Short mmCIF file of C-alpha atoms in Angstrom, two decimals:
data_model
loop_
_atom_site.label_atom_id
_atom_site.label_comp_id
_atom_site.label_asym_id
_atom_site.label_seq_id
_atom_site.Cartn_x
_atom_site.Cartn_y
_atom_site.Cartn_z
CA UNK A 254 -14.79 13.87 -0.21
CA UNK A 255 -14.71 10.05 -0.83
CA UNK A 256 -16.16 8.74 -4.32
CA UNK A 257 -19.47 7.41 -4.94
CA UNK A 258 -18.24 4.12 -5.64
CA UNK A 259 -16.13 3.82 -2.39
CA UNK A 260 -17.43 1.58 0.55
CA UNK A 261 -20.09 2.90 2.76
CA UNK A 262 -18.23 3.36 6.57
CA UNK A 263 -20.18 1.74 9.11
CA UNK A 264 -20.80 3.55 12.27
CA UNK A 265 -20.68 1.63 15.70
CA UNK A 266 -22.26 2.75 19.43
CA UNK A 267 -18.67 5.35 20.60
CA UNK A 268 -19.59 3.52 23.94
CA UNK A 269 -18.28 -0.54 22.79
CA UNK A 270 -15.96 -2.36 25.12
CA UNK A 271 -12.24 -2.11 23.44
CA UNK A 272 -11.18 -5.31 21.98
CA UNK A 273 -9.04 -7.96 23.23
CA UNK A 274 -5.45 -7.23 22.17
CA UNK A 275 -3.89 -9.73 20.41
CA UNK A 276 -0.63 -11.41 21.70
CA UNK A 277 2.50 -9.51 19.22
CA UNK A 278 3.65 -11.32 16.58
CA UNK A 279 0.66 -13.53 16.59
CA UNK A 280 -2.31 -11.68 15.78
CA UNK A 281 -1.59 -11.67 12.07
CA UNK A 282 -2.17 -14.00 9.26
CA UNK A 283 0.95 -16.07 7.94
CA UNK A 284 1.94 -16.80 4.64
CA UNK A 285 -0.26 -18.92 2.28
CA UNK A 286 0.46 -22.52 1.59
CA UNK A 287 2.18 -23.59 -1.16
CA UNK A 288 -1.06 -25.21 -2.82
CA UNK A 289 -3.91 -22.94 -3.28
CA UNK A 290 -6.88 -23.53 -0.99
CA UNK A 291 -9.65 -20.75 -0.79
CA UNK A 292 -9.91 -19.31 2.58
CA UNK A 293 -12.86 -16.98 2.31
CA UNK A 294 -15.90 -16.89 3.73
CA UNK A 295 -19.33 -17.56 2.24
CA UNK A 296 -19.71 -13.31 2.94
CA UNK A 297 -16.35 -12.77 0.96
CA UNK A 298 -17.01 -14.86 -1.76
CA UNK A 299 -20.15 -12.83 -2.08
CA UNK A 300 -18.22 -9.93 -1.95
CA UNK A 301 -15.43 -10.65 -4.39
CA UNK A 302 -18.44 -11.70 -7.58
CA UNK A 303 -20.04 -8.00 -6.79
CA UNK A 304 -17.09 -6.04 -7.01
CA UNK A 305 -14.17 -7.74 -8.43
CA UNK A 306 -16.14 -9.68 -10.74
CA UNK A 307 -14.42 -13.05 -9.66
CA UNK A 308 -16.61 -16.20 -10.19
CA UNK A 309 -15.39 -19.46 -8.12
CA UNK A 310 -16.34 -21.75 -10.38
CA UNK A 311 -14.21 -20.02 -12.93
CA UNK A 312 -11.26 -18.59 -10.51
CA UNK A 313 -8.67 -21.34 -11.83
CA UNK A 314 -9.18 -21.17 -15.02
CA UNK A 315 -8.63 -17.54 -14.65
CA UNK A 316 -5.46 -18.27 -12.83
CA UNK A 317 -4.31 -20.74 -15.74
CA UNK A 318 -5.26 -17.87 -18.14
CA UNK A 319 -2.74 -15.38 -16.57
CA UNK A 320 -0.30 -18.05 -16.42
CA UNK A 321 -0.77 -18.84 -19.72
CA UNK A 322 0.05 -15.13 -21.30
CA UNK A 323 3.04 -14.75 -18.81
CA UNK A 324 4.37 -17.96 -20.35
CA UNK A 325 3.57 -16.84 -23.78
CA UNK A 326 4.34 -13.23 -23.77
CA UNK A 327 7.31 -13.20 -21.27
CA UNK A 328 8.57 -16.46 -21.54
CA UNK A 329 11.91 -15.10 -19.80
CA UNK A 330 10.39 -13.25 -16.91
CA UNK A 331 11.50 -14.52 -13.80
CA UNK A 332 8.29 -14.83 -11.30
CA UNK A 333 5.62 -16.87 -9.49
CA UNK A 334 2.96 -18.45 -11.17
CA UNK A 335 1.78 -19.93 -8.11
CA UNK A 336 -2.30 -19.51 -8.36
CA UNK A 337 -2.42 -17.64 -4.91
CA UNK A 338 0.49 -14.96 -6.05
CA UNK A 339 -1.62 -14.23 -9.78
CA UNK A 340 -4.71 -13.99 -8.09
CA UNK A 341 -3.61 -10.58 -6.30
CA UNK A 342 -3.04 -9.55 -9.33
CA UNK A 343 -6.28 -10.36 -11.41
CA UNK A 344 -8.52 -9.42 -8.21
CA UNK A 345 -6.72 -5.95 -7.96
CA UNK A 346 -7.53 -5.38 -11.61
CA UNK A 347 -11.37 -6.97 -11.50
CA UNK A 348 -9.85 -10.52 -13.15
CA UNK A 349 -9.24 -8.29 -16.46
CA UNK A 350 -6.72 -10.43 -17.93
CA UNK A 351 -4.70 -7.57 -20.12
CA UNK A 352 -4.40 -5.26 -16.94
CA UNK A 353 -3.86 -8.08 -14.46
CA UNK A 354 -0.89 -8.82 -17.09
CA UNK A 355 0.16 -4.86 -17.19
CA UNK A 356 -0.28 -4.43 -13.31
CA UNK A 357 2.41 -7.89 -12.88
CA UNK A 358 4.81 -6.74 -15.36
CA UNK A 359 4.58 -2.76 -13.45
CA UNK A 360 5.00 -4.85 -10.49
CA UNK A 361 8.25 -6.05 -11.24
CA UNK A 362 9.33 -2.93 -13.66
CA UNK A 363 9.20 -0.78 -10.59
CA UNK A 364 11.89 -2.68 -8.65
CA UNK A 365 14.56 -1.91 -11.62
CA UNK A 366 13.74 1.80 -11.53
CA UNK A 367 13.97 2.15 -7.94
CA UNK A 368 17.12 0.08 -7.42
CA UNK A 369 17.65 2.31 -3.82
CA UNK A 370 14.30 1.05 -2.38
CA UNK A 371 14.50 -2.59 -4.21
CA UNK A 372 17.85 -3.59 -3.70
CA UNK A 373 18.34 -6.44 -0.94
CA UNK A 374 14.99 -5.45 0.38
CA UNK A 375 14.02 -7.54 3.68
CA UNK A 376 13.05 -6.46 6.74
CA UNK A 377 16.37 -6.00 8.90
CA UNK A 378 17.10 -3.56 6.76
CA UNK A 379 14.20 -1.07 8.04
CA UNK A 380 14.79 -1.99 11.53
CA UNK A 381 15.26 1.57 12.39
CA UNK A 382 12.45 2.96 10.60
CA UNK A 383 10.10 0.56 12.33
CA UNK A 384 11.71 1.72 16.09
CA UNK A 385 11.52 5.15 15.38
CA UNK A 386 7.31 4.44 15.02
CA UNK A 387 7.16 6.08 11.62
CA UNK A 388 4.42 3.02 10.16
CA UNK A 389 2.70 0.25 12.03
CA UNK A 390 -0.32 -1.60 11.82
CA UNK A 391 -3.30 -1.48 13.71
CA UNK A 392 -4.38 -4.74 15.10
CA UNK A 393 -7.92 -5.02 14.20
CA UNK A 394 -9.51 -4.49 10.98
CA UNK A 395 -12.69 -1.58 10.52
CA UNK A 396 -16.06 -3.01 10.03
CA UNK A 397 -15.31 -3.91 6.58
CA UNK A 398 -12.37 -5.99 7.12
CA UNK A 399 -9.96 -3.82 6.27
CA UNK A 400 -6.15 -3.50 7.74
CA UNK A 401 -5.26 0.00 8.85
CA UNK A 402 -1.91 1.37 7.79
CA UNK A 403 -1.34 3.93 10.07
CA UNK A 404 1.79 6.79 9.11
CA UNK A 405 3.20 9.00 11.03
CA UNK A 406 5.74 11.01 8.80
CA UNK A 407 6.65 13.25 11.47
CA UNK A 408 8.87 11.09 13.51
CA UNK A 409 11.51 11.01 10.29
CA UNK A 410 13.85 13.67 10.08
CA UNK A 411 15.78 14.55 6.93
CA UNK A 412 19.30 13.61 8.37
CA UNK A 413 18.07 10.77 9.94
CA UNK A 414 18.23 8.51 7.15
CA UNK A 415 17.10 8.20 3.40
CA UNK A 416 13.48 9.17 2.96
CA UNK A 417 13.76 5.78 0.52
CA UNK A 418 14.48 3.91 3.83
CA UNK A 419 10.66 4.70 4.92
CA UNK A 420 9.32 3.56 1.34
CA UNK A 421 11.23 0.29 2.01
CA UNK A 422 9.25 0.08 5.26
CA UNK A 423 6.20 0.92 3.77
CA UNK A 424 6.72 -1.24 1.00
CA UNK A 425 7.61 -4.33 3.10
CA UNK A 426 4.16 -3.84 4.72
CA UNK A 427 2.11 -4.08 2.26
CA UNK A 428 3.53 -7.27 0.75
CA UNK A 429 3.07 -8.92 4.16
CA UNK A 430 -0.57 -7.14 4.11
CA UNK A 431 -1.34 -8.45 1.03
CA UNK A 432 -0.73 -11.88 1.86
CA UNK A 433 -4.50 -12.74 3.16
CA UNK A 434 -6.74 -13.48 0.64
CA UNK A 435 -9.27 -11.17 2.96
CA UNK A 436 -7.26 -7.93 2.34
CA UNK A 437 -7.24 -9.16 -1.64
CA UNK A 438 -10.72 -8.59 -1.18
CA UNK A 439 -11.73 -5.55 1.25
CA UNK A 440 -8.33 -3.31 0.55
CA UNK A 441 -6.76 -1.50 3.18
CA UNK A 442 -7.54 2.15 4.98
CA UNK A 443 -4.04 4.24 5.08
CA UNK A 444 -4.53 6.96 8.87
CA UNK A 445 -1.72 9.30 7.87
CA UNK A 446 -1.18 11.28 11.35
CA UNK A 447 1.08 14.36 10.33
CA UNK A 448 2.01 15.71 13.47
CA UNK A 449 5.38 16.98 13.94
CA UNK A 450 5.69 17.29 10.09
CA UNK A 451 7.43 20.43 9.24
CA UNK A 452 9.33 22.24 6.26
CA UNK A 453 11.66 19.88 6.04
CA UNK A 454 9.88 17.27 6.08
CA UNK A 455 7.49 18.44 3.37
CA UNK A 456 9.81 19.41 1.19
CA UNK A 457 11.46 16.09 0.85
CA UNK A 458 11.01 13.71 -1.71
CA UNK A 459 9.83 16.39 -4.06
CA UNK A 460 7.71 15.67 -6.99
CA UNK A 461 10.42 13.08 -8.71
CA UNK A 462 10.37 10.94 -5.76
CA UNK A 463 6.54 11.78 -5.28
CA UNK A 464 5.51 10.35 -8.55
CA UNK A 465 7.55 6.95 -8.27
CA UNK A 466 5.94 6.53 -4.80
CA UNK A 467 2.53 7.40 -5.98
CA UNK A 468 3.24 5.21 -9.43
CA UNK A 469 3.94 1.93 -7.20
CA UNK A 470 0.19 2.11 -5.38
CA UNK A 471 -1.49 2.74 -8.12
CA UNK A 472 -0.19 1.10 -11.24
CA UNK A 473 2.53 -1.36 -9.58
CA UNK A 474 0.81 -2.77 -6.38
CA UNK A 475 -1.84 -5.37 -6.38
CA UNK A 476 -3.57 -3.73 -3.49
CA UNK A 477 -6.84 -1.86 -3.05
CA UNK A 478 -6.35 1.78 -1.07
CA UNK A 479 -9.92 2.45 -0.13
CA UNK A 480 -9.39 5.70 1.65
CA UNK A 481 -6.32 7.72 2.85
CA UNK A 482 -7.01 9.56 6.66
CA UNK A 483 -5.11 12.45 7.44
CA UNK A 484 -5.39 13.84 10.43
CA UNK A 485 -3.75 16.59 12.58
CA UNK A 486 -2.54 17.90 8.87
CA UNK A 487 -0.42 21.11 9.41
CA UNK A 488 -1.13 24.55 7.19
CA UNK A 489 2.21 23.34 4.49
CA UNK A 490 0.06 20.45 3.84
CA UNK A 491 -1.55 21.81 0.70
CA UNK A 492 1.73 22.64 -0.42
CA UNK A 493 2.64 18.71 0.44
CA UNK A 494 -1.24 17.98 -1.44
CA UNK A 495 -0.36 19.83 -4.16
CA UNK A 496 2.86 17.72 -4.85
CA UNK A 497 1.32 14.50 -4.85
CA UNK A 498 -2.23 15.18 -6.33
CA UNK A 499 -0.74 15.49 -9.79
CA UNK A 500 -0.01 12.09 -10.00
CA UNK A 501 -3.24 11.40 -8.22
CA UNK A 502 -6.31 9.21 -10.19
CA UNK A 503 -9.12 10.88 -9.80
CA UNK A 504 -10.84 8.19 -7.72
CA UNK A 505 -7.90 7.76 -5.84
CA UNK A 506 -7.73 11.81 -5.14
CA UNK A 507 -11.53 11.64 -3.81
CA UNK A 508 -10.23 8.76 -1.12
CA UNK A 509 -8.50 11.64 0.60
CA UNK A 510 -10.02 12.86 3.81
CA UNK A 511 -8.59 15.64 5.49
CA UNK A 512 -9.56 15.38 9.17
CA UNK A 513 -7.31 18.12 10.72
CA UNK A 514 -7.40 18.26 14.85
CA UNK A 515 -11.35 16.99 14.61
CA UNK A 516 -11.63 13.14 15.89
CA UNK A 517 -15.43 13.13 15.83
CA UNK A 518 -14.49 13.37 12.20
CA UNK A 519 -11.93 10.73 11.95
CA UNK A 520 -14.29 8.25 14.12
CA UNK A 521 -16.91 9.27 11.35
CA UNK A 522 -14.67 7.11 8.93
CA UNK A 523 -12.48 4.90 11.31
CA UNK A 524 -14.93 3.43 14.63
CA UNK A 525 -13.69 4.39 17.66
CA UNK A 526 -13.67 0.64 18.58
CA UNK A 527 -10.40 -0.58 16.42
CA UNK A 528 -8.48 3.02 16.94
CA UNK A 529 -5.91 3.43 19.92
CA UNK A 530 -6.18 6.03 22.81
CA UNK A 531 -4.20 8.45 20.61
CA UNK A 532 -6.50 8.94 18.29
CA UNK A 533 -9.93 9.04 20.51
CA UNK A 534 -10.48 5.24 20.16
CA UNK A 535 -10.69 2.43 23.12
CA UNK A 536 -8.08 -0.16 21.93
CA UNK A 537 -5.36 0.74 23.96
CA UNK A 538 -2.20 2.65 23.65
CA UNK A 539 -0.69 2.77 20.44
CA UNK A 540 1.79 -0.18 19.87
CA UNK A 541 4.51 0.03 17.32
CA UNK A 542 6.34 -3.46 18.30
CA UNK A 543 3.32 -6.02 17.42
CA UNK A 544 3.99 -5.11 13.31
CA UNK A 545 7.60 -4.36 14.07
CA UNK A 546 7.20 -8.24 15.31
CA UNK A 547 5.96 -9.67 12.63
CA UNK A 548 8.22 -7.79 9.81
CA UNK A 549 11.34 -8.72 11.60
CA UNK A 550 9.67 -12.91 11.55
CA UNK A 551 9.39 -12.79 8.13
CA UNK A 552 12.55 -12.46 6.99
CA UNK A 553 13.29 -16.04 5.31
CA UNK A 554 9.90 -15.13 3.51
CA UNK A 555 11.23 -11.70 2.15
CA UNK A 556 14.88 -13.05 1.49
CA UNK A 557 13.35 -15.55 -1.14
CA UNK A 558 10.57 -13.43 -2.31
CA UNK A 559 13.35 -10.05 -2.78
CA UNK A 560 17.05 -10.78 -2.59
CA UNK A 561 17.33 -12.52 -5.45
CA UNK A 562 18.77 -11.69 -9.71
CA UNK A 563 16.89 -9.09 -11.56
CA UNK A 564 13.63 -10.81 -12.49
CA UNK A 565 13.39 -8.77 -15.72
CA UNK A 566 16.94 -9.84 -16.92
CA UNK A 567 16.24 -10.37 -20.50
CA UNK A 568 12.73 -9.26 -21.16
CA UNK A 569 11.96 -6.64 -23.21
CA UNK A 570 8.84 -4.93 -22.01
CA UNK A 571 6.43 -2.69 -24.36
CA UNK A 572 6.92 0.94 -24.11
CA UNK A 573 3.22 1.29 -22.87
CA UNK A 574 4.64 -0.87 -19.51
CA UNK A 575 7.22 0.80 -18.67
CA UNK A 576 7.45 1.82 -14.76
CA UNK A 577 6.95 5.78 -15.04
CA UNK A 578 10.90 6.14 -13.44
CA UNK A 579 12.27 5.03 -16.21
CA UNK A 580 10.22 7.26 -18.64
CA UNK A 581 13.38 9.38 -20.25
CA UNK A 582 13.72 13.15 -20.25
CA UNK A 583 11.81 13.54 -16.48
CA UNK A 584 13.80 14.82 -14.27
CA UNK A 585 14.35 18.35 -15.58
CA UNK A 586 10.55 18.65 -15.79
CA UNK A 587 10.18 17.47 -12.00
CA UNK A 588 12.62 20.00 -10.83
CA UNK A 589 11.32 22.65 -12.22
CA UNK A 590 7.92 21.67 -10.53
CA UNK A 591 9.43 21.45 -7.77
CA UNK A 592 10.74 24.50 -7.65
CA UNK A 593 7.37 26.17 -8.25
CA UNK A 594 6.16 24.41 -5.32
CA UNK A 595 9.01 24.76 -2.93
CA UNK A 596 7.88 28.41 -3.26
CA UNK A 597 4.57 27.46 -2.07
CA UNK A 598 5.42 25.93 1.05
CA UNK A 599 7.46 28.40 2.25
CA UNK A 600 4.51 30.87 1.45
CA UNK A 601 2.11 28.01 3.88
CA UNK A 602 4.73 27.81 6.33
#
C-alpha cells in the first residue's frame, strides 16, 4: 500500500491521444548554469513552501547557511558550494539544515565505501549496461511531474558483468535526473518490470550489497522516491522483498506496489498516457537509446563532477555519518542472513 502522506495519483480518460515523442537526446533538461536562477513555476514554488518547507524569500540565505557549516565544520571537504548543487540537498531534507549537512557528507561518504561503483564513474563506462536495456527513462513525466525510472533487472545475467556495473548505471541516472530543479521538487516514480528475473538473478547482490544500495537512496541521495512499481514480479520475489525490506524505512517500504501481470493496476498508479505499448500505455514502443543518448552526452559533465581525488581526503567525519559500508564487523552478520534467505528462495522457486 502507499503511505498516507504520499502524492495522490491522478487518473486520466485510458482513451488520450499518445504524446508527441520527443527527438533523442533532446527531450531532456541540461545542466544548470553556473549562477543560480530559479526556474520554477508559480505552481512549483507553491509546491516546494507546502511540502519542503522552502520559502523564496529566504532560499539564499538558506543556501549561505549550508555553505556556511560546510566551511566551518569541514573546512577540508572537497565539494560544490554552488547554491543550485546545496539546494538538492536542503530540499531533499525539507531545508533542515543539520540533515541537509548529514545527507551531503553521506553523499560523499558513500563513494569511499563503494570504491567498485565510484571509481572513474562516467558514463562510457556503463555503455553496455545501457545497450543491454536494463534502465532507461521514460520520456514524459506522470501528472505530477515526475521522471519515471523504469528497471528491468531481468535482461542482466550473473556472468554478464558485475551486478555493481548496473548500480553505476543507475547511479549515473539519477545524478543527471536530479539536475532539474522540477524533479528537486516532485521526486521521481521507479517501474521495476521483473520479467525474466530468475534464481540467479535474485540471489545476487545478497543482503551486503542490498543494504549499500538501499543506504545510497535513502540516506546518501538528494532525491525524492515517491513510489517503487513492480510489475510482472515472479513467485522468488518475496524472497528478493524480504532481502531488501530490512533496510527499508517504513515510509519508503509503503511506496512499494506490487502490480504482478495486472496493468489496469499499474495504469491505476502510472496513466496510460506517458507509459509505452509494453506496458498497456499509448506512447509508443519502448525506447532504450533516447536516455542511453543523453548519458553518453554528458560525459565532460560527469568527468568533472566524478573522476576526480577523493573528496573526503583529510576529513574526519563523526561516527554518527558514517556511510553504513564502512560500519565495522558487517559482513559476517550479512552472510549469515543471507544464508537464511538463500534458503528461502530456493523454497519460492
Amino acid at each position: 500500500m502507499m503511505s498516507e502522506e504520499s502524492e495522490p495519483m491522478r487518473h486520466i480518460d485510458l482513451g488520450s491521444p499518445p504524446l508527441e515523442q520527443p527527438a533523442a537526446g533532446h527531450w531532456f533538461p541540461g545542466p544548470p548554469p553556473p549562477v543560480y536562477s530559479c526556474t520554477l513555476t508559480s505552481e512549483l514554488v507553491a509546491k516546494a513552501r507546502e511540502e519542503l518547507q522552502e520559502k523564496p524569500e529566504w532560499r539564499l540565505r538558506d543556501v549561505q547557511a549550508l555553505r556556511d557549516m560546510v566551511l566551518k565544520e569541514q573546512p577540508k571537504l572537497r565539494t560544490r558550494l554552488d547554491d543550485a548543487f546545496l539546494l538538492r540537498f536542503l530540499r531533499a531534507r525539507k531545508f533542515d539544515y543539520d540533515r541537509a549537512m548529514q545527507l551531503l557528507l553521506n553523499y560523499h561518504s558513500s563513494r569511499r565505501a563503494w570504491p567498485e561503483v565510484f571509481q572513474d564513474l562516467k558514463p562510457s563506462t556503463v555503455k553496455h549496461v545501457l545497450d543491454l536495456g536494463f534502465l532507461t527513462v521514460l520520456p514524459h513525466p506522470d501528472l505530477n511531474g515526475r521522471y519515471i525510472l523504469c528497471l528491468r533487472p531481468g535482461k542482466w545475467k550473473a556472468n554478464d558483468y558485475p551486478f555493481e556495473d548496473n548500480i553505476r548505471a543507475i547511479y549515473l541516472t539519477l545524478e543527471k535526473l536530479i539536475q532539474p530543479e522540477e524533479t528537486q521538487v516532485n521526486g521521481i516514480v521507479i517501474l521495476a518490470d521483473y520479467t525474466g528475473v530468475g534464481l540467479s538473478q535474485a540471489s545476487n547482490p545478497g543482503p551486503f550489497l542490498a543494504k549499500k544500495v538501499v543506504s545510497i537512496l535513502q540516506d546518501s541521495f538528494p532525491i525524492r522516491i515517491k513510489a517503487v512499481n513492480i510489475i510482472n514480479e515472479p513467485r522468488i520475489f518475496k524472497g528478493i522483498f524480504a532481502i531488501i525490506k530490512p533496510f527499508l524505512k517504513e515510509k519508503m517500504a509503503e511506496r512499494y506496489v506490487l502490480h504482478g501481470s495486472d496493468l489496469r493496476s499499474l495504469h491505476r498508479n502510472i496513466p496510460r498516457s506517458v507509459l509505452p505499448e509494453e506496458y498497456g500505455g499509448v506512447a509508443r514502443h519502448l525506447d532504450m537509446s533516447a536516455w542511453s543518448k543523453t548519458l553518453l552526452d554528458s560525459e565532460e559533465e560527469f568527468i568533472v563532477e566524478f573522476c576526480q581525488p577523493d573528496p573526503l581526503e583529510g576529513v574526519v567525519l563523526p561516527d554518527s555519518m558514517l556511510f553504513e559500508g564502512e560500519q565495522p564487523g558487517g559482513g559476517a552478520r550479512d552472510e549469515d542472513t543471507f544464508r537464511g534467505l538463500r534458503s528461502q528462495l530456493y523454497y519460492c522457486y
